[in-house]
Coordinates of C-alpha atoms in Angstrom, one line a residue:
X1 CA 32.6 -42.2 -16.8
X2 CA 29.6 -44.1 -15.4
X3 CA 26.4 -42.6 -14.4
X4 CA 26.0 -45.0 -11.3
X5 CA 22.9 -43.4 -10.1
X6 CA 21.5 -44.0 -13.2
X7 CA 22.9 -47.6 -13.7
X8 CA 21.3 -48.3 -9.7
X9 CA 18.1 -46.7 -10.9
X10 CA 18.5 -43.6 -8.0
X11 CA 17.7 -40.0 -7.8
X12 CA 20.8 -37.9 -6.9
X13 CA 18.8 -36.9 -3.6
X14 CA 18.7 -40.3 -2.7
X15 CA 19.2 -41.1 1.0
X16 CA 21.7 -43.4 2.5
X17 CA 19.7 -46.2 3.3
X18 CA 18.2 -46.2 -0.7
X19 CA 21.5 -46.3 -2.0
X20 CA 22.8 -48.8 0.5
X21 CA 19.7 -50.7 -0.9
X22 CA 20.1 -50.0 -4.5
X23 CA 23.8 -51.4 -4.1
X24 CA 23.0 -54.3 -2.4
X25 CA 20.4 -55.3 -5.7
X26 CA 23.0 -54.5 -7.9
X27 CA 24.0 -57.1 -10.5
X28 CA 26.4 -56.0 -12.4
X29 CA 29.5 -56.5 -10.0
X30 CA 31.3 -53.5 -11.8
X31 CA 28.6 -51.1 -10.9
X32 CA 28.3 -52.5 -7.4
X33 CA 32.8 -51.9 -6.9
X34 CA 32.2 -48.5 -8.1
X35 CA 29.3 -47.4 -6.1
X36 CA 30.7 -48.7 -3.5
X37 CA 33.6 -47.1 -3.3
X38 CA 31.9 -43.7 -4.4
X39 CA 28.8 -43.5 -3.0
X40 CA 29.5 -45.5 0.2
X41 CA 32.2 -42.8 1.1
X42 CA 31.2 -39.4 2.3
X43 CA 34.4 -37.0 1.0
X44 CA 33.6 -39.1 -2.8
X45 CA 30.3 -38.9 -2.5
X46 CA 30.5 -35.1 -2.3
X47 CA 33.3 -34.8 -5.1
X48 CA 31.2 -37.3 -7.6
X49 CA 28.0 -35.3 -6.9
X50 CA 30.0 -32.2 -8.1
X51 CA 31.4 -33.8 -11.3
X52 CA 28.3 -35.2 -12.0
X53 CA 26.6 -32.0 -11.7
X54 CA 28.5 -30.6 -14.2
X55 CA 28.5 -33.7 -16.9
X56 CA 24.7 -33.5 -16.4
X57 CA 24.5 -30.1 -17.8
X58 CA 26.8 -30.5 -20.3
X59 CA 25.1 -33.4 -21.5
X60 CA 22.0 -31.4 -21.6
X61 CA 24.0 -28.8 -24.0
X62 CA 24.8 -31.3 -26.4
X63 CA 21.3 -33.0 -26.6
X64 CA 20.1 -29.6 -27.0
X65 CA 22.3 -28.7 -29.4
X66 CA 21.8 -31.8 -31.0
X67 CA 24.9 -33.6 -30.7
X68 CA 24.6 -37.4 -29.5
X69 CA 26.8 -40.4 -29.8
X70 CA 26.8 -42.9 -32.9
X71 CA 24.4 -45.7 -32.7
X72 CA 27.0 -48.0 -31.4
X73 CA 27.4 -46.4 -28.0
X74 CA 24.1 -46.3 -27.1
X75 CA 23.9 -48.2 -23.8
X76 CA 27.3 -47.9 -22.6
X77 CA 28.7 -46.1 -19.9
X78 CA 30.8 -43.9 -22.5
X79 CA 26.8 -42.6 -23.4
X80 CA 25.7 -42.3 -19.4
X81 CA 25.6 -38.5 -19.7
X82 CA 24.1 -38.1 -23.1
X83 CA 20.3 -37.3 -22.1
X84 CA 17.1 -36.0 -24.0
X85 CA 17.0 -32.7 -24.2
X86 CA 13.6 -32.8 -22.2
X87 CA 14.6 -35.7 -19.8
X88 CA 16.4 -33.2 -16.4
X89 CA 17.1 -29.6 -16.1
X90 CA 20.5 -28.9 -15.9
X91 CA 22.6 -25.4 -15.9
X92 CA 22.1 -25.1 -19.5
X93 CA 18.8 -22.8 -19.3
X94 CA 20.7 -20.7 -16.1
X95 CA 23.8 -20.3 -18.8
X96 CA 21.5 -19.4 -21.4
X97 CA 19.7 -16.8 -19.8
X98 CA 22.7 -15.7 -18.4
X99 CA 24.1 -15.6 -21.9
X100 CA 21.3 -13.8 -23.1
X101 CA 21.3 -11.3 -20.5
X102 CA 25.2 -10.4 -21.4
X103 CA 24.0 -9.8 -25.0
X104 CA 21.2 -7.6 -23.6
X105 CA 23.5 -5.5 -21.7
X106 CA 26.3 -5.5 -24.2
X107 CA 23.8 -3.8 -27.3
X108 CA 22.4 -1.5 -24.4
X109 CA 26.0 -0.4 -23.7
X110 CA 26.9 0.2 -27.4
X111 CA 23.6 2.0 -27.9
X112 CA 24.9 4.4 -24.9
X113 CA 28.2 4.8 -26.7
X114 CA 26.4 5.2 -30.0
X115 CA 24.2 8.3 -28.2
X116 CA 27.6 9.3 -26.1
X117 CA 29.5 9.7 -29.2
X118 CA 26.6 11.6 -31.5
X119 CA 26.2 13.6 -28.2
X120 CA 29.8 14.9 -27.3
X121 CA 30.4 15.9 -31.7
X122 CA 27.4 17.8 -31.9
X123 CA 28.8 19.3 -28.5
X124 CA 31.7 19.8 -30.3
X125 CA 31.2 21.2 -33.2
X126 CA 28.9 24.0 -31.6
X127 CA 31.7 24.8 -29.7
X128 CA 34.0 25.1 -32.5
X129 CA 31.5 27.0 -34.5
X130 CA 31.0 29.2 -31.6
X131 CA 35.2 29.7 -31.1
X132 CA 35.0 30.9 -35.1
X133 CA 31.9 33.4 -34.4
X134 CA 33.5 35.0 -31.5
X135 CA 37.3 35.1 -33.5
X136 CA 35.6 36.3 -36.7
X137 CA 33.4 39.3 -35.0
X138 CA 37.0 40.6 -33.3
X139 CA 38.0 40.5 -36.5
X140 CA 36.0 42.6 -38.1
X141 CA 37.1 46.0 -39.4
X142 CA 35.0 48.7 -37.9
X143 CA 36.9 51.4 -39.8
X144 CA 37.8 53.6 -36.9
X145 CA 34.2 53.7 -35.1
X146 CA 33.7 52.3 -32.3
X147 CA 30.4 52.0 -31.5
X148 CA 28.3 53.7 -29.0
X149 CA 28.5 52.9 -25.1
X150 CA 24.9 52.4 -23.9
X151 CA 24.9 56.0 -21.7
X152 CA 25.7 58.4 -25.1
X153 CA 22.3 57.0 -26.8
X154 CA 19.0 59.2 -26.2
X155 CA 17.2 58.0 -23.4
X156 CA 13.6 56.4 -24.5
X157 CA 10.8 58.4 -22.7

């Protein structure tokens, strides 16, 4: 797909008038059809600015991730969205911090689980060792006595 702001020499903000200009310079007559009929027509206009939008960032991925075209395209349309890493800013650095802050949250969760799980066996296993105290004190044989309720011993004067 063509990049025909780039191919009229335009900013995406450009106004009306400056792309009515641009068009009007235009030599390449295949450029010229295109914009035309793209940029000259609100409802495309809108649609195009979308897609190219996204192309944009995604060709800001791959130059960042250092993925570009073979020599031979250089230059032709097929290459329109393949930038310099450093050229525009695109979504890529809102989808990597938003990347980065879903790792972020992600370990913090598994810490919590981590602490949540330590947590609730220690809880456990206290009151399991607690169940086997109180079982194993019933259980042991007093041989007969019973021992003494608190008003039978000597009062402490």
């Amino acid at each position: 797909m063509r990049d025909i702001y780039r191919r009229l020499g335009l900013h995406v903000s450009a106004s009306d008038a400056d792309i009515a200009r641009a068009i009007a310079r235009c030599e390449n007559n295949a450029v010229k059809r295109d914009a035309e009929e793209v940029l000259r027509v609100e409802s495309r206009k809108r649609e195009y600015d979308q897609l190219y939008g996204t192309l944009t960032g995604i060709g800001l991925l791959r130059a960042r991730m250092g993925l570009t075209h073979a020599p031979y395209w250089r230059g032709s349309e097929a290459n329109d969205f393949s930038i310099s890493a450093d050229d525009e800013y695109a979504r890529y650095a809102e989808l990597k911090a938003k990347m980065e802050r879903a790792a972020r949250v992600y370990d913090n969760w598994q810490r919590v689980r981590r602490i949540l799980r330590w947590g609730l066996g220690l809880l456990l296993a206290v009151g399991i060792a607690a169940a086997i105290a109180a079982y194993a004190w019933d259980a042991i044989p007093t041989g007969g006595m019973s021992l003494p309720s608190l008003e039978s011993l000597p009062a402490i004067s």
